[in-house]
Amino acid sequence: MLQDAGAQVAELDAEGVCVLSGALDAEKIAALRDTCLRQRGLMGQTRDIDHSQHLAGFHRFDAFAGVDQAFQHCDAINGFLDAYFGPGAYAPIGLSDITINRSQHWHTDLLRGPYARFLDGVDPWASTRGECLKALIYLQDGKSLRFVKGSHRAPSPLDDAALDELARAQRDTQLDIKAGDVVMMDIRGLHRGATDAEMARAEMVDAPKILLAHVFGKRGAPFAEAMEKGNAARMQDWDAKFLPEGLRPA
């Protein structure tokens, strides 16, 4: 495990992304899919597609406690984070998502737009080592994830339109992911998911694409602390705009 983790850490450092293959078994995948699909009514709709749902900050809701535990108790995720940050040197920063059939344009996971102000005085690229890593659990096979290798090391704009233009001018890599795999990603890297057209297909109604994500930050790192504060403000606005009426986090 330590040898594998060491190679994976080196891969993430170099490319910004690595894959923890077979991190979750078929039984766990089925249980997580069942939870997410049964609780679709608790999710918001952030795309103009009837069968597309998104819940930001799922860890705040009792109905998704089992999903949160899937991250906290995953040996592959914990083993990787221990090898990367050091045991006990990291913690969730409150940035978690469940998406069902949701498209995603080119972006980084840094605070952007009106929330970029939380990064004032903080340089996300001050350290060559990532201080915030996203764990992304795939609950089905997929080839929609694309990323630009090494883009986590180069400063990028905190604006969606500029990021899209930057990414399109570079060569990207497409990953072939299997159900139960976990993608570990430096949140500074340029990446994208499926297109609107792909997620609008009728077959997505009966075979929905579900992705789960949690971001972990290095304890005491100013960048991780700024991301945590800014994300809390962003979630408050997201709740006001998209959270179903009457639903409130615990």
Tab-separated table of C-alpha atoms in Angstrom:
chain	number	residue	atom	x	y	z
A	1	MET	CA	0.000	0.000	0.000
A	2	LEU	CA	2.766	2.470	0.878
A	3	GLN	CA	4.610	1.760	-2.377
A	4	ASP	CA	1.424	2.214	-4.405
A	5	ALA	CA	0.545	5.382	-2.504
A	6	GLY	CA	4.010	6.775	-3.100
A	7	ALA	CA	3.681	6.290	-6.853
A	8	GLN	CA	0.225	7.842	-6.820
A	9	VAL	CA	1.453	10.834	-4.825
A	10	ALA	CA	4.246	11.366	-7.360
A	11	GLU	CA	1.725	11.155	-10.205
A	12	LEU	CA	-0.562	13.727	-8.621
A	13	ASP	CA	2.374	16.045	-7.924
A	14	ALA	CA	3.465	15.851	-11.559
A	15	GLU	CA	0.138	15.825	-13.398
A	16	GLY	CA	-2.412	17.173	-10.916
A	17	VAL	CA	-4.564	14.030	-11.031
A	18	CYS	CA	-4.254	10.356	-10.129
A	19	VAL	CA	-6.682	7.435	-9.910
A	20	LEU	CA	-7.170	5.089	-6.949
A	21	SER	CA	-8.519	2.063	-8.809
A	22	GLY	CA	-11.192	-0.147	-7.253
A	23	ALA	CA	-11.419	1.841	-4.039
A	24	LEU	CA	-15.075	0.889	-3.466
A	25	ASP	CA	-16.647	-2.528	-4.058
A	26	ALA	CA	-19.866	-3.255	-5.946
A	27	GLU	CA	-21.967	-3.507	-2.776
A	28	LYS	CA	-20.870	-0.079	-1.566
A	29	ILE	CA	-21.402	1.445	-5.014
A	30	ALA	CA	-24.965	0.064	-5.149
A	31	ALA	CA	-25.745	1.383	-1.645
A	32	LEU	CA	-24.454	4.863	-2.483
A	33	ARG	CA	-26.399	5.002	-5.747
A	34	ASP	CA	-29.555	3.926	-3.916
A	35	THR	CA	-29.131	6.658	-1.289
A	36	CYS	CA	-28.562	9.375	-3.875
A	37	LEU	CA	-31.440	8.356	-6.114
A	38	ARG	CA	-33.899	7.966	-3.230
A	39	GLN	CA	-33.017	11.466	-2.005
A	40	ARG	CA	-33.106	13.292	-5.342
A	41	GLY	CA	-35.925	15.450	-4.030
A	42	LEU	CA	-33.475	17.063	-1.587
A	43	MET	CA	-31.254	18.303	-4.398
A	44	GLY	CA	-31.344	21.492	-6.424
A	45	GLN	CA	-31.483	21.924	-10.190
A	46	THR	CA	-28.620	24.049	-11.501
A	47	ARG	CA	-28.869	23.070	-15.172
A	48	ASP	CA	-31.738	23.376	-17.672
A	49	ILE	CA	-32.174	19.605	-17.745
A	50	ASP	CA	-35.051	17.982	-15.851
A	51	HIS	CA	-33.027	14.901	-14.876
A	52	SER	CA	-30.012	16.895	-13.634
A	53	GLN	CA	-29.585	17.470	-9.885
A	54	HIS	CA	-26.888	18.901	-7.638
A	55	LEU	CA	-26.474	19.191	-3.885
A	56	ALA	CA	-23.660	21.381	-2.576
A	57	GLY	CA	-22.457	20.569	0.931
A	58	PHE	CA	-24.191	17.189	1.200
A	59	HIS	CA	-22.223	16.471	4.382
A	60	ARG	CA	-24.550	18.923	6.196
A	61	PHE	CA	-27.624	16.721	5.741
A	62	ASP	CA	-28.486	13.675	7.844
A	63	ALA	CA	-29.984	11.898	4.821
A	64	PHE	CA	-26.489	11.700	3.305
A	65	ALA	CA	-24.549	10.667	6.405
A	66	GLY	CA	-23.706	7.360	4.725
A	67	VAL	CA	-22.261	9.167	1.714
A	68	ASP	CA	-20.061	11.282	3.967
A	69	GLN	CA	-18.886	8.161	5.794
A	70	ALA	CA	-17.945	6.554	2.471
A	71	PHE	CA	-15.227	9.199	2.182
A	72	GLN	CA	-14.195	9.278	5.827
A	73	HIS	CA	-13.878	5.484	6.079
A	74	CYS	CA	-12.407	4.695	2.649
A	75	ASP	CA	-9.043	2.988	3.150
A	76	ALA	CA	-7.795	4.033	-0.286
A	77	ILE	CA	-8.631	7.718	0.261
A	78	ASN	CA	-7.246	7.806	3.794
A	79	GLY	CA	-4.118	5.922	2.764
A	80	PHE	CA	-3.464	8.352	-0.045
A	81	LEU	CA	-4.090	11.453	2.088
A	82	ASP	CA	-1.859	10.058	4.854
A	83	ALA	CA	0.916	9.546	2.332
A	84	TYR	CA	0.421	12.981	0.773
A	85	PHE	CA	-0.120	15.230	3.788
A	86	GLY	CA	0.965	13.032	6.679
A	87	PRO	CA	-1.329	11.225	9.149
A	88	GLY	CA	-3.697	13.677	10.859
A	89	ALA	CA	-2.325	16.627	8.858
A	90	TYR	CA	-5.487	17.161	6.791
A	91	ALA	CA	-9.238	17.615	7.233
A	92	PRO	CA	-12.359	18.234	5.111
A	93	ILE	CA	-12.820	21.945	4.338
A	94	GLY	CA	-16.618	21.818	3.910
A	95	LEU	CA	-16.609	21.610	0.120
A	96	SER	CA	-18.617	18.547	-0.880
A	97	ASP	CA	-20.960	17.805	-3.777
A	98	ILE	CA	-23.336	15.213	-5.154
A	99	THR	CA	-24.130	15.623	-8.830
A	100	ILE	CA	-26.548	13.597	-10.938
A	101	ASN	CA	-26.391	13.996	-14.726
A	102	ARG	CA	-24.729	17.380	-14.353
A	103	SER	CA	-22.595	18.904	-17.073
A	104	GLN	CA	-19.446	20.827	-16.194
A	105	HIS	CA	-17.441	23.287	-18.303
A	106	TRP	CA	-13.717	23.918	-18.012
A	107	HIS	CA	-12.862	25.220	-14.551
A	108	THR	CA	-10.687	24.913	-11.490
A	109	ASP	CA	-12.129	24.376	-8.014
A	110	LEU	CA	-10.651	27.605	-6.720
A	111	LEU	CA	-12.971	30.348	-5.496
A	112	ARG	CA	-13.972	32.365	-8.545
A	113	GLY	CA	-16.109	35.336	-9.443
A	114	PRO	CA	-17.497	37.206	-6.412
A	115	TYR	CA	-15.896	34.669	-4.040
A	116	ALA	CA	-12.356	35.214	-5.329
A	117	ARG	CA	-12.046	38.012	-2.755
A	118	PHE	CA	-11.527	35.372	-0.066
A	119	LEU	CA	-8.199	34.587	-1.736
A	120	ASP	CA	-6.982	38.182	-1.437
A	121	GLY	CA	-3.574	38.096	0.190
A	122	VAL	CA	-3.291	34.322	-0.327
A	123	ASP	CA	-1.304	32.792	-3.161
A	124	PRO	CA	-2.742	29.370	-4.111
A	125	TRP	CA	0.496	28.637	-6.003
A	126	ALA	CA	2.883	29.603	-3.195
A	127	SER	CA	3.512	25.913	-2.561
A	128	THR	CA	4.369	23.514	-5.367
A	129	ARG	CA	2.633	20.784	-3.329
A	130	GLY	CA	-1.135	20.904	-3.397
A	131	GLU	CA	-2.701	22.068	-0.132
A	132	CYS	CA	-6.290	21.237	-1.143
A	133	LEU	CA	-7.123	17.936	-2.807
A	134	LYS	CA	-10.484	16.740	-4.095
A	135	ALA	CA	-11.536	13.103	-3.835
A	136	LEU	CA	-14.073	12.247	-6.535
A	137	ILE	CA	-15.947	8.937	-6.273
A	138	TYR	CA	-17.395	7.482	-9.478
A	139	LEU	CA	-20.545	5.371	-9.094
A	140	GLN	CA	-20.463	4.171	-12.724
A	141	ASP	CA	-17.977	3.811	-15.553
A	142	GLY	CA	-17.184	7.064	-17.322
A	143	LYS	CA	-14.947	8.850	-19.822
A	144	SER	CA	-16.182	12.423	-19.398
A	145	LEU	CA	-13.380	13.720	-17.141
A	146	ARG	CA	-10.772	15.732	-19.010
A	147	PHE	CA	-7.867	17.647	-17.486
A	148	VAL	CA	-4.795	19.599	-18.532
A	149	LYS	CA	-1.681	17.875	-17.188
A	150	GLY	CA	0.458	20.100	-14.980
A	151	SER	CA	-2.006	22.988	-15.006
A	152	HIS	CA	-2.138	22.933	-11.194
A	153	ARG	CA	1.388	24.359	-11.111
A	154	ALA	CA	0.742	27.460	-13.227
A	155	PRO	CA	-1.271	30.440	-11.919
A	156	SER	CA	-4.627	30.695	-13.673
A	157	PRO	CA	-7.379	33.350	-13.710
A	158	LEU	CA	-10.227	33.274	-11.211
A	159	ASP	CA	-12.801	33.879	-13.936
A	160	ASP	CA	-14.871	31.223	-15.720
A	161	ALA	CA	-14.706	32.689	-19.227
A	162	ALA	CA	-10.940	33.226	-19.038
A	163	LEU	CA	-10.426	29.700	-17.697
A	164	ASP	CA	-12.432	28.187	-20.537
A	165	GLU	CA	-10.375	30.104	-23.098
A	166	LEU	CA	-7.129	29.068	-21.402
A	167	ALA	CA	-8.078	25.384	-21.300
A	168	ARG	CA	-9.186	25.249	-24.937
A	169	ALA	CA	-5.783	26.545	-26.009
A	170	GLN	CA	-4.012	23.600	-24.364
A	171	ARG	CA	-3.853	19.856	-24.907
A	172	ASP	CA	-6.092	17.879	-22.547
A	173	THR	CA	-6.140	14.289	-21.312
A	174	GLN	CA	-9.248	12.099	-21.043
A	175	LEU	CA	-9.514	9.515	-18.273
A	176	ASP	CA	-11.242	6.142	-18.508
A	177	ILE	CA	-12.792	5.640	-15.063
A	178	LYS	CA	-14.482	2.521	-13.701
A	179	ALA	CA	-17.257	2.358	-11.116
A	180	GLY	CA	-15.697	2.382	-7.652
A	181	ASP	CA	-12.585	4.264	-8.719
A	182	VAL	CA	-11.602	7.430	-6.868
A	183	VAL	CA	-9.964	10.334	-8.681
A	184	MET	CA	-7.668	12.461	-6.525
A	185	MET	CA	-7.195	15.951	-7.919
A	186	ASP	CA	-5.308	19.114	-7.014
A	187	ILE	CA	-8.104	21.707	-7.013
A	188	ARG	CA	-5.870	24.230	-8.816
A	189	GLY	CA	-5.863	22.126	-11.985
A	190	LEU	CA	-7.947	22.797	-15.098
A	191	HIS	CA	-10.555	20.104	-15.695
A	192	ARG	CA	-14.012	19.564	-17.098
A	193	GLY	CA	-16.807	16.990	-17.060
A	194	ALA	CA	-19.564	16.059	-19.487
A	195	THR	CA	-21.113	18.527	-21.913
A	196	ASP	CA	-24.705	19.789	-21.762
A	197	ALA	CA	-25.545	17.701	-24.824
A	198	GLU	CA	-24.166	14.524	-23.255
A	199	MET	CA	-26.134	14.992	-20.049
A	200	ALA	CA	-29.360	15.879	-21.911
A	201	ARG	CA	-29.564	12.464	-23.599
A	202	ALA	CA	-32.748	10.514	-22.822
A	203	GLU	CA	-30.839	7.410	-21.666
A	204	MET	CA	-29.449	9.399	-18.735
A	205	VAL	CA	-32.906	9.264	-17.125
A	206	ASP	CA	-32.771	5.494	-16.580
A	207	ALA	CA	-28.998	5.220	-16.162
A	208	PRO	CA	-28.040	8.388	-14.277
A	209	LYS	CA	-24.434	9.441	-13.893
A	210	ILE	CA	-23.661	10.110	-10.205
A	211	LEU	CA	-20.472	11.704	-8.910
A	212	LEU	CA	-19.539	12.351	-5.281
A	213	ALA	CA	-16.855	14.805	-4.231
A	214	HIS	CA	-15.149	15.962	-1.028
A	215	VAL	CA	-12.222	18.384	-0.676
A	216	PHE	CA	-9.535	17.896	1.975
A	217	GLY	CA	-7.104	20.626	2.992
A	218	LYS	CA	-3.783	20.752	4.778
A	219	ARG	CA	-4.276	21.770	8.422
A	220	GLY	CA	-3.012	25.268	9.170
A	221	ALA	CA	-2.397	26.201	5.517
A	222	PRO	CA	-3.627	29.770	4.778
A	223	PHE	CA	-4.832	28.669	1.334
A	224	ALA	CA	-6.942	25.839	2.775
A	225	GLU	CA	-8.363	28.142	5.451
A	226	ALA	CA	-9.263	30.784	2.841
A	227	MET	CA	-10.961	28.144	0.694
A	228	GLU	CA	-12.967	26.942	3.684
A	229	LYS	CA	-14.188	30.452	4.560
A	230	GLY	CA	-14.986	31.384	0.984
A	231	ASN	CA	-16.797	28.130	0.327
A	232	ALA	CA	-19.001	28.695	3.397
A	233	ALA	CA	-20.117	32.009	1.891
A	234	ARG	CA	-20.642	30.409	-1.505
A	235	MET	CA	-22.752	27.604	-0.008
A	236	GLN	CA	-24.952	30.109	1.800
A	237	ASP	CA	-25.723	31.777	-1.522
A	238	TRP	CA	-26.179	28.408	-3.237
A	239	ASP	CA	-28.706	27.345	-0.588
A	240	ALA	CA	-30.722	30.522	-1.064
A	241	LYS	CA	-30.852	30.009	-4.821
A	242	PHE	CA	-31.126	26.259	-5.339
A	243	LEU	CA	-31.998	24.396	-2.128
A	244	PRO	CA	-35.573	23.024	-2.248
A	245	GLU	CA	-38.005	25.081	-0.188
A	246	GLY	CA	-38.263	24.024	3.439
A	247	LEU	CA	-34.995	22.076	3.418
A	248	ARG	CA	-32.342	23.347	5.799
A	249	PRO	CA	-28.967	21.871	6.707
A	250	ALA	CA	-28.418	20.438	10.183
